[in-house]
Amino acid sequence: MSEPMVQPVIIAGMSKTVANYDYAMSELEALVEANNMHAELRIDQSLEKPNPATYFGKGKVVEIKEMAEAEDLNVMVVNADLTPSQVRNLETETGLQIIDRTGLILEIFGNRARSKEAKLQVKIAQLQYQLPRLRTSIANRLDQQAGAAAGGGGGFTNRGSGETQLELNRRTIQDRISHAKHELKELNKDAEVRRSAREKAGLPNVALVGYTNAGKSTTMNGLVKLFGKGEDKQVFEKNMLFATLDTSIRQLTFPDNKQLLLSDTVGFVSNLPHNLINAFRSTLAEAASADLLIQVIDYADPHYKEMMATTEETLKAIGVHDVPMLYAYNKADLTEANYPNQQDDQLIYAARDEASIQALTKMIKAKVFKDFVTTTLLIPFNDGDVVAYLNDHANILKTDYLADGTQLTVELNTVDAQRYAKYAVTPA
């Protein structure tokens, strides 16, 4: 199967209206590449505030048109969220297709969604984005997109008396948003049931969070390779923004029989569209309910501190508060730093280096298993199933066979410690 053609585009921005402008434009270029495009030309303008009609100033709009014609380019991606009228006016005056930042991210998410849940989440966000941008001239195209998004319900046979085409399109999309939200709610109920079952099992939940392409999936694969079950699959990883949107969950079992659940969440990016944050709130619930967060950071990127700030802001936006966090500075192999190197809750490491993964494992275990208790249990021979369970699921420190049963000195999580408290040997 041949690779799809890469489309050359213009990227453009307003330098005085954006903090860390060069970083923002570099990120826009990476987003463009993630959407199978190439930034052939970059256009910058320095204005105190955008032109309310065309975003860019009149002279710059003329320049954009001339440069696009000279380079035979048809698309411009703007590093801002444009109003519907700004998009229309820019398209009219330049002859280009205009994509704003939110529209670009929505396109990427739309292309990457694989699971039914992710597809519904993205489609809700896309429809909400389209709604204020509806106009009669694009009614048919948007109707087709919305039909694919929400799965059916096309046709205008119920058009009300005096209802314009635009009003009808708006109502149709609103109906499809409601339908998609209902489907997503049903899926979320199932996910909540599964999450509750995991919590009852008493397994700690550790979630990988961080900027897109920081190495979360590579880190997860390193841990799964060492401590996952034989049938556990590696998660998809690729050096691109938003390589995967679906939350993956794997169970890890360590040599001392301690177990935990590890989840790999969707990556973040600066100014992630609010519609997407809201749509993916259920997916990111794994982070909200985690016992420990591991923030994976691209230590080789000179803007990693800005990326960390974005991660913190996004976590707050989705309601994640007061969850303990480890800071995992990945891709140290691309820097001059020594690794693995731990200081307190911070680790400089390389996700493809086994020694680094072992160091991260040690930090994780110190956090999530700190409440484990060491106790001595005397289990009657008739309750051999209890001994079998503990041998499979607990860290047995010592085993003695006494006249009235099997005595185990064992490390237990709080759930199992309460469950088997009746066998505890009373200290002398």
Short mmCIF file of C-alpha atoms in Angstrom, two decimals:
data_model
loop_
_atom_site.label_atom_id
_atom_site.label_comp_id
_atom_site.label_asym_id
_atom_site.label_seq_id
_atom_site.Cartn_x
_atom_site.Cartn_y
_atom_site.Cartn_z
CA MET A 1 0.00 0.00 0.00
CA SER A 2 1.55 3.31 -1.10
CA GLU A 3 2.05 6.19 1.30
CA PRO A 4 -0.47 9.03 0.92
CA MET A 5 0.83 12.16 -0.76
CA VAL A 6 2.04 14.91 1.53
CA GLN A 7 0.29 18.22 0.85
CA PRO A 8 2.42 21.38 0.87
CA VAL A 9 0.82 24.22 2.85
CA ILE A 10 1.47 27.70 4.21
CA ILE A 11 1.67 28.15 7.97
CA ALA A 12 0.99 31.62 9.33
CA GLY A 13 0.81 33.36 12.67
CA MET A 14 0.66 36.64 14.58
CA SER A 15 3.78 37.03 16.68
CA LYS A 16 2.68 39.68 19.19
CA THR A 17 -0.50 37.86 20.20
CA VAL A 18 1.16 34.56 21.18
CA ALA A 19 3.54 33.83 24.05
CA ASN A 20 6.67 31.87 23.03
CA TYR A 21 5.79 32.50 19.41
CA ASP A 22 8.65 30.59 17.78
CA TYR A 23 7.87 27.55 19.93
CA ALA A 24 4.18 27.84 19.02
CA MET A 25 5.00 27.94 15.31
CA SER A 26 7.36 24.97 15.65
CA GLU A 27 4.53 23.07 17.30
CA LEU A 28 2.15 24.12 14.51
CA GLU A 29 4.63 22.79 11.97
CA ALA A 30 4.74 19.46 13.84
CA LEU A 31 0.92 19.34 13.91
CA VAL A 32 0.86 20.02 10.17
CA GLU A 33 3.26 17.12 9.60
CA ALA A 34 1.08 14.90 11.79
CA ASN A 35 -1.78 15.70 9.40
CA ASN A 36 0.17 14.48 6.37
CA MET A 37 1.07 18.00 5.29
CA HIS A 38 4.34 19.87 4.88
CA ALA A 39 4.96 23.49 5.84
CA GLU A 40 6.33 24.78 2.54
CA LEU A 41 6.10 28.43 3.52
CA ARG A 42 5.89 30.32 6.81
CA ILE A 43 4.34 33.78 7.04
CA ASP A 44 4.58 35.93 10.17
CA GLN A 45 2.97 39.23 11.03
CA SER A 46 3.59 41.57 13.93
CA LEU A 47 0.41 43.38 14.94
CA GLU A 48 -0.76 44.45 18.37
CA LYS A 49 -4.13 42.81 17.75
CA PRO A 50 -5.70 40.85 14.88
CA ASN A 51 -7.84 42.44 12.20
CA PRO A 52 -11.42 41.52 13.17
CA ALA A 53 -12.36 40.93 9.51
CA THR A 54 -9.41 38.92 8.16
CA TYR A 55 -7.19 38.31 11.23
CA PHE A 56 -4.15 39.50 9.25
CA GLY A 57 -3.75 43.09 8.09
CA LYS A 58 -4.91 44.08 4.59
CA GLY A 59 -1.37 44.36 3.22
CA LYS A 60 -0.40 40.97 4.65
CA VAL A 61 -3.50 39.36 3.09
CA VAL A 62 -2.40 40.64 -0.32
CA GLU A 63 1.11 39.33 0.33
CA ILE A 64 -0.27 35.92 1.32
CA LYS A 65 -2.25 35.70 -1.91
CA GLU A 66 0.75 36.67 -4.06
CA MET A 67 3.11 34.24 -2.28
CA ALA A 68 0.59 31.41 -2.51
CA GLU A 69 0.16 31.97 -6.25
CA ALA A 70 3.91 32.14 -6.78
CA GLU A 71 4.47 28.85 -4.95
CA ASP A 72 1.27 27.22 -6.29
CA LEU A 73 -0.08 26.54 -2.78
CA ASN A 74 -3.76 26.04 -2.00
CA VAL A 75 -4.00 25.69 1.79
CA MET A 76 -3.02 27.91 4.71
CA VAL A 77 -2.96 26.79 8.34
CA VAL A 78 -3.23 29.65 10.84
CA ASN A 79 -1.85 29.44 14.36
CA ALA A 80 -5.02 30.82 15.95
CA ASP A 81 -8.67 30.04 16.46
CA LEU A 82 -10.37 32.10 13.79
CA THR A 83 -13.95 33.29 13.78
CA PRO A 84 -16.19 31.89 11.04
CA SER A 85 -16.26 35.31 9.33
CA GLN A 86 -12.44 35.57 9.40
CA VAL A 87 -12.18 32.19 7.70
CA ARG A 88 -14.73 33.17 5.05
CA ASN A 89 -13.10 36.53 4.38
CA LEU A 90 -9.60 35.07 4.18
CA GLU A 91 -10.76 32.37 1.79
CA THR A 92 -12.50 34.96 -0.39
CA GLU A 93 -9.54 37.36 -0.53
CA THR A 94 -6.72 34.82 -0.88
CA GLY A 95 -8.39 32.02 -2.81
CA LEU A 96 -6.92 29.55 -0.27
CA GLN A 97 -8.52 26.93 1.90
CA ILE A 98 -8.08 28.23 5.45
CA ILE A 99 -7.63 25.86 8.39
CA ASP A 100 -7.31 27.30 11.89
CA ARG A 101 -5.49 25.62 14.77
CA THR A 102 -8.53 23.92 16.27
CA GLY A 103 -9.66 22.71 12.85
CA LEU A 104 -6.22 21.19 12.27
CA ILE A 105 -6.18 19.32 15.57
CA LEU A 106 -9.71 18.05 14.95
CA GLU A 107 -8.61 16.74 11.54
CA ILE A 108 -5.69 14.89 13.15
CA PHE A 109 -7.90 13.38 15.83
CA GLY A 110 -10.47 12.42 13.21
CA ASN A 111 -7.84 10.56 11.20
CA ARG A 112 -6.34 8.80 14.24
CA ALA A 113 -9.46 7.66 16.11
CA ARG A 114 -9.74 3.87 16.02
CA SER A 115 -12.03 2.66 18.80
CA LYS A 116 -15.75 3.38 18.78
CA GLU A 117 -15.34 5.52 21.89
CA ALA A 118 -12.56 7.65 20.39
CA LYS A 119 -14.49 8.08 17.14
CA LEU A 120 -17.57 9.28 19.01
CA GLN A 121 -15.52 11.66 21.14
CA VAL A 122 -13.87 13.19 18.10
CA LYS A 123 -17.09 13.43 16.12
CA ILE A 124 -18.86 15.27 18.94
CA ALA A 125 -16.03 17.80 19.00
CA GLN A 126 -16.05 18.11 15.20
CA LEU A 127 -19.80 18.69 15.05
CA GLN A 128 -19.63 21.28 17.84
CA TYR A 129 -16.86 23.03 15.91
CA GLN A 130 -18.87 23.00 12.68
CA LEU A 131 -22.10 24.26 14.20
CA PRO A 132 -21.30 28.01 14.38
CA ARG A 133 -19.56 27.78 11.00
CA LEU A 134 -22.56 26.53 9.06
CA ARG A 135 -23.53 28.45 5.97
CA THR A 136 -25.69 27.53 3.05
CA SER A 137 -22.84 27.35 0.55
CA ILE A 138 -21.22 24.46 2.43
CA ALA A 139 -24.41 22.80 3.63
CA ASN A 140 -24.07 19.67 1.55
CA ARG A 141 -20.44 19.00 2.50
CA LEU A 142 -21.05 19.47 6.21
CA ASP A 143 -24.19 17.37 6.03
CA GLN A 144 -22.15 14.50 4.61
CA GLN A 145 -19.49 14.89 7.31
CA ALA A 146 -22.06 15.10 10.07
CA GLY A 147 -23.87 12.06 8.66
CA ALA A 148 -20.66 10.04 8.79
CA ALA A 149 -19.99 11.38 12.29
CA ALA A 150 -23.23 10.40 13.94
CA GLY A 151 -24.22 7.52 11.69
CA GLY A 152 -27.33 8.21 9.71
CA GLY A 153 -30.37 10.37 10.14
CA GLY A 154 -29.91 12.17 6.82
CA GLY A 155 -32.56 13.69 4.63
CA PHE A 156 -34.73 16.72 5.08
CA THR A 157 -38.21 15.28 4.64
CA ASN A 158 -39.34 16.79 7.96
CA ARG A 159 -38.41 20.32 7.02
CA GLY A 160 -40.67 22.69 8.90
CA SER A 161 -42.73 25.41 7.31
CA GLY A 162 -40.62 28.50 6.73
CA GLU A 163 -37.44 26.79 7.96
CA THR A 164 -34.38 27.85 5.98
CA GLN A 165 -31.75 25.40 4.75
CA LEU A 166 -29.27 26.85 7.24
CA GLU A 167 -31.68 26.40 10.17
CA LEU A 168 -32.37 22.86 9.07
CA ASN A 169 -28.68 22.02 8.83
CA ARG A 170 -28.11 23.49 12.27
CA ARG A 171 -30.94 21.48 13.79
CA THR A 172 -29.74 18.32 12.05
CA ILE A 173 -26.24 18.67 13.45
CA GLN A 174 -27.58 19.42 16.94
CA ASP A 175 -29.61 16.22 16.74
CA ARG A 176 -26.55 14.28 15.69
CA ILE A 177 -24.52 15.72 18.55
CA SER A 178 -27.24 14.58 20.97
CA HIS A 179 -27.30 11.11 19.38
CA ALA A 180 -23.50 10.76 19.57
CA LYS A 181 -23.47 11.96 23.20
CA HIS A 182 -26.10 9.35 24.07
CA GLU A 183 -24.00 6.59 22.47
CA LEU A 184 -20.90 7.82 24.27
CA LYS A 185 -22.76 7.90 27.60
CA GLU A 186 -23.67 4.22 27.18
CA LEU A 187 -20.05 3.34 26.42
CA ASN A 188 -18.93 5.35 29.44
CA LYS A 189 -21.25 3.34 31.68
CA ASP A 190 -19.51 0.15 30.59
CA ALA A 191 -16.10 1.73 31.15
CA GLU A 192 -17.16 2.85 34.64
CA VAL A 193 -18.29 -0.68 35.50
CA ARG A 194 -14.90 -2.04 34.41
CA ARG A 195 -13.12 0.69 36.37
CA SER A 196 -15.12 -0.11 39.52
CA ALA A 197 -14.32 -3.82 39.16
CA ARG A 198 -10.60 -3.01 38.96
CA GLU A 199 -10.84 -0.82 42.05
CA LYS A 200 -12.57 -3.59 43.99
CA ALA A 201 -9.76 -5.94 43.04
CA GLY A 202 -7.45 -3.68 45.02
CA LEU A 203 -4.87 -3.22 42.27
CA PRO A 204 -3.17 0.19 42.23
CA ASN A 205 -3.75 2.23 39.07
CA VAL A 206 -0.80 4.07 37.55
CA ALA A 207 -1.41 6.41 34.60
CA LEU A 208 1.11 7.77 32.13
CA VAL A 209 0.36 11.38 31.20
CA GLY A 210 2.18 14.08 29.34
CA TYR A 211 2.70 15.95 26.13
CA THR A 212 2.04 14.15 22.89
CA ASN A 213 5.10 12.34 21.52
CA ALA A 214 6.97 12.53 24.83
CA GLY A 215 7.37 8.74 24.88
CA LYS A 216 4.45 7.47 26.97
CA SER A 217 3.73 4.50 24.72
CA THR A 218 7.42 3.58 24.47
CA THR A 219 7.66 3.71 28.27
CA MET A 220 4.58 1.55 28.62
CA ASN A 221 5.96 -0.99 26.15
CA GLY A 222 9.20 -1.15 28.12
CA LEU A 223 7.31 -1.94 31.32
CA VAL A 224 4.97 -4.44 29.60
CA LYS A 225 7.94 -6.23 28.03
CA LEU A 226 9.50 -6.81 31.45
CA PHE A 227 6.45 -7.31 33.65
CA GLY A 228 3.38 -7.85 31.48
CA LYS A 229 1.56 -11.09 30.96
CA GLY A 230 2.68 -13.21 28.04
CA GLU A 231 -0.42 -12.41 26.02
CA ASP A 232 -0.21 -8.65 26.63
CA LYS A 233 0.27 -6.75 23.41
CA GLN A 234 2.62 -3.84 22.96
CA VAL A 235 0.82 -0.55 22.41
CA PHE A 236 1.26 1.40 19.17
CA GLU A 237 4.13 3.87 19.16
CA LYS A 238 5.42 6.20 16.49
CA ASN A 239 7.47 9.38 16.40
CA MET A 240 4.60 11.75 15.65
CA LEU A 241 2.10 13.90 17.50
CA PHE A 242 -1.05 12.06 18.63
CA ALA A 243 0.11 8.66 17.34
CA THR A 244 -2.66 7.06 19.41
CA LEU A 245 -5.84 8.38 20.99
CA ASP A 246 -7.14 5.31 22.80
CA THR A 247 -6.36 4.65 26.44
CA SER A 248 -4.55 1.31 26.80
CA ILE A 249 -4.53 -0.58 30.10
CA ARG A 250 -2.11 -3.40 30.97
CA GLN A 251 -1.58 -5.39 34.16
CA LEU A 252 1.98 -5.62 35.44
CA THR A 253 3.11 -8.42 37.76
CA PHE A 254 6.51 -8.02 39.41
CA PRO A 255 8.80 -10.85 40.59
CA ASP A 256 7.59 -10.35 44.20
CA ASN A 257 3.99 -10.88 42.99
CA LYS A 258 3.01 -7.26 43.50
CA GLN A 259 0.62 -6.16 40.76
CA LEU A 260 -0.69 -2.92 39.33
CA LEU A 261 -2.63 -1.58 36.37
CA LEU A 262 -0.81 0.74 33.99
CA SER A 263 -2.71 3.03 31.60
CA ASP A 264 -1.38 5.05 28.67
CA THR A 265 -3.55 8.14 28.07
CA VAL A 266 -3.99 10.44 25.09
CA GLY A 267 -1.23 13.04 24.79
CA PHE A 268 -1.69 16.74 25.40
CA VAL A 269 -0.74 19.77 23.34
CA SER A 270 -0.83 23.49 24.08
CA ASN A 271 -4.24 25.11 23.65
CA LEU A 272 -5.98 21.78 23.19
CA PRO A 273 -9.48 22.64 21.94
CA HIS A 274 -12.02 22.80 24.78
CA ASN A 275 -14.44 20.64 22.82
CA LEU A 276 -11.81 17.92 22.67
CA ILE A 277 -10.99 18.20 26.36
CA ASN A 278 -14.67 17.81 27.19
CA ALA A 279 -15.15 14.97 24.70
CA PHE A 280 -12.14 13.05 26.01
CA ARG A 281 -12.97 13.63 29.67
CA SER A 282 -14.21 10.04 30.03
CA THR A 283 -11.06 8.63 28.41
CA LEU A 284 -8.92 10.72 30.73
CA ALA A 285 -10.87 9.44 33.74
CA GLU A 286 -8.12 6.83 34.08
CA ALA A 287 -5.81 9.68 35.05
CA ALA A 288 -8.37 11.23 37.40
CA SER A 289 -8.84 7.94 39.27
CA ALA A 290 -5.15 6.97 39.33
CA ASP A 291 -3.21 6.29 42.51
CA LEU A 292 -0.08 7.62 40.81
CA LEU A 293 0.61 9.72 37.73
CA ILE A 294 3.83 9.48 35.77
CA GLN A 295 4.37 12.62 33.75
CA VAL A 296 6.53 11.62 30.79
CA ILE A 297 8.57 14.57 29.52
CA ASP A 298 10.61 14.93 26.33
CA TYR A 299 13.87 15.98 28.00
CA ALA A 300 15.55 16.40 24.60
CA ASP A 301 13.12 19.13 23.55
CA PRO A 302 14.36 22.61 24.49
CA HIS A 303 10.77 23.59 25.28
CA TYR A 304 10.13 20.77 27.74
CA LYS A 305 9.30 23.17 30.57
CA GLU A 306 6.50 24.74 28.50
CA MET A 307 5.27 21.21 27.75
CA MET A 308 5.20 20.42 31.46
CA ALA A 309 3.17 23.56 32.11
CA THR A 310 0.70 22.53 29.39
CA THR A 311 0.34 19.09 30.97
CA GLU A 312 -0.35 20.58 34.39
CA GLU A 313 -2.94 22.99 32.93
CA THR A 314 -4.71 20.22 31.00
CA LEU A 315 -4.85 17.95 34.05
CA LYS A 316 -6.52 20.76 35.99
CA ALA A 317 -8.96 21.32 33.13
CA ILE A 318 -10.11 17.69 33.25
CA GLY A 319 -10.47 17.73 37.04
CA VAL A 320 -7.30 15.90 38.11
CA HIS A 321 -6.20 17.21 41.49
CA ASP A 322 -4.00 16.00 44.34
CA VAL A 323 -2.82 12.80 42.64
CA PRO A 324 0.83 11.95 43.48
CA MET A 325 3.14 12.36 40.49
CA LEU A 326 6.53 11.14 39.33
CA TYR A 327 8.39 13.22 36.75
CA ALA A 328 10.00 11.01 34.11
CA TYR A 329 12.40 12.95 31.87
CA ASN A 330 12.60 10.74 28.79
CA LYS A 331 14.89 10.71 25.72
CA ALA A 332 18.01 11.32 27.78
CA ASP A 333 19.85 9.26 25.15
CA LEU A 334 19.39 12.23 22.81
CA THR A 335 21.07 14.59 25.30
CA GLU A 336 24.39 14.78 27.14
CA ALA A 337 22.76 13.79 30.44
CA ASN A 338 23.78 10.69 32.37
CA TYR A 339 20.97 8.17 32.77
CA PRO A 340 19.22 6.62 34.50
CA ASN A 341 19.56 9.25 37.20
CA GLN A 342 17.05 9.62 40.02
CA GLN A 343 16.58 12.51 42.40
CA ASP A 344 13.56 12.35 44.71
CA ASP A 345 10.47 12.04 42.49
CA GLN A 346 12.36 12.80 39.27
CA LEU A 347 14.05 10.38 36.89
CA ILE A 348 16.19 11.15 33.86
CA TYR A 349 15.94 8.09 31.65
CA ALA A 350 15.61 6.61 28.16
CA ALA A 351 12.47 4.57 27.53
CA ARG A 352 14.26 2.01 25.34
CA ASP A 353 16.97 1.38 27.97
CA GLU A 354 16.19 -1.58 30.26
CA ALA A 355 18.20 -0.14 33.17
CA SER A 356 16.08 3.02 32.90
CA ILE A 357 12.85 1.02 32.96
CA GLN A 358 14.08 -0.89 36.01
CA ALA A 359 14.88 2.41 37.76
CA LEU A 360 11.40 3.73 36.93
CA THR A 361 9.89 0.48 38.21
CA LYS A 362 11.66 0.90 41.53
CA MET A 363 10.26 4.41 41.91
CA ILE A 364 6.74 3.31 40.99
CA LYS A 365 6.77 0.44 43.47
CA ALA A 366 8.05 2.68 46.27
CA LYS A 367 5.04 4.95 45.73
CA VAL A 368 2.14 2.62 45.07
CA PHE A 369 3.09 -0.18 47.46
CA LYS A 370 4.09 2.01 50.40
CA ASP A 371 0.93 1.03 52.31
CA PHE A 372 1.59 -2.69 52.04
CA VAL A 373 1.81 -4.39 55.40
CA THR A 374 4.00 -7.25 56.52
CA THR A 375 2.08 -9.72 58.63
CA THR A 376 2.23 -13.33 59.80
CA LEU A 377 -0.71 -15.58 59.04
CA LEU A 378 -1.43 -19.06 60.38
CA ILE A 379 -3.65 -20.80 57.86
CA PRO A 380 -5.27 -24.17 58.71
CA PHE A 381 -4.45 -26.99 56.32
CA ASN A 382 -8.14 -27.16 55.38
CA ASP A 383 -7.82 -23.66 53.87
CA GLY A 384 -5.18 -24.60 51.35
CA ASP A 385 -6.85 -22.43 48.73
CA VAL A 386 -5.85 -19.37 50.77
CA VAL A 387 -2.22 -20.48 50.77
CA ALA A 388 -2.41 -21.06 47.01
CA TYR A 389 -3.90 -17.59 46.44
CA LEU A 390 -1.21 -15.89 48.53
CA ASN A 391 1.58 -17.80 46.80
CA ASP A 392 0.27 -16.49 43.48
CA HIS A 393 -0.67 -12.94 44.49
CA ALA A 394 1.47 -11.89 47.45
CA ASN A 395 5.13 -11.60 48.35
CA ILE A 396 5.89 -14.54 50.64
CA LEU A 397 8.83 -13.74 52.88
CA LYS A 398 8.83 -16.94 54.94
CA THR A 399 6.92 -20.23 55.06
CA ASP A 400 6.74 -22.56 58.08
CA TYR A 401 4.71 -25.77 58.34
CA LEU A 402 3.40 -26.12 61.88
CA ALA A 403 1.22 -28.75 63.51
CA ASP A 404 -1.96 -26.68 63.12
CA GLY A 405 -1.37 -25.14 59.70
CA THR A 406 0.88 -23.23 57.33
CA GLN A 407 2.45 -20.10 58.78
CA LEU A 408 3.31 -17.39 56.27
CA THR A 409 5.14 -14.15 56.77
CA VAL A 410 3.81 -12.13 53.88
CA GLU A 411 3.48 -8.65 52.35
CA LEU A 412 -0.15 -7.78 51.67
CA ASN A 413 -2.08 -4.92 50.16
CA THR A 414 -4.74 -3.34 52.37
CA VAL A 415 -7.59 -5.26 50.71
CA ASP A 416 -6.00 -8.68 51.24
CA ALA A 417 -4.78 -7.70 54.73
CA GLN A 418 -8.40 -7.08 55.75
CA ARG A 419 -9.68 -10.13 53.90
CA TYR A 420 -7.30 -12.50 55.73
CA ALA A 421 -7.11 -10.67 59.05
CA LYS A 422 -8.74 -13.65 60.81
CA TYR A 423 -5.60 -15.71 60.15
CA ALA A 424 -3.24 -13.12 61.65
CA VAL A 425 -1.00 -14.41 64.39
CA THR A 426 -1.36 -12.31 67.53
CA PRO A 427 2.07 -11.04 68.56
CA ALA A 428 3.38 -12.52 71.81
#
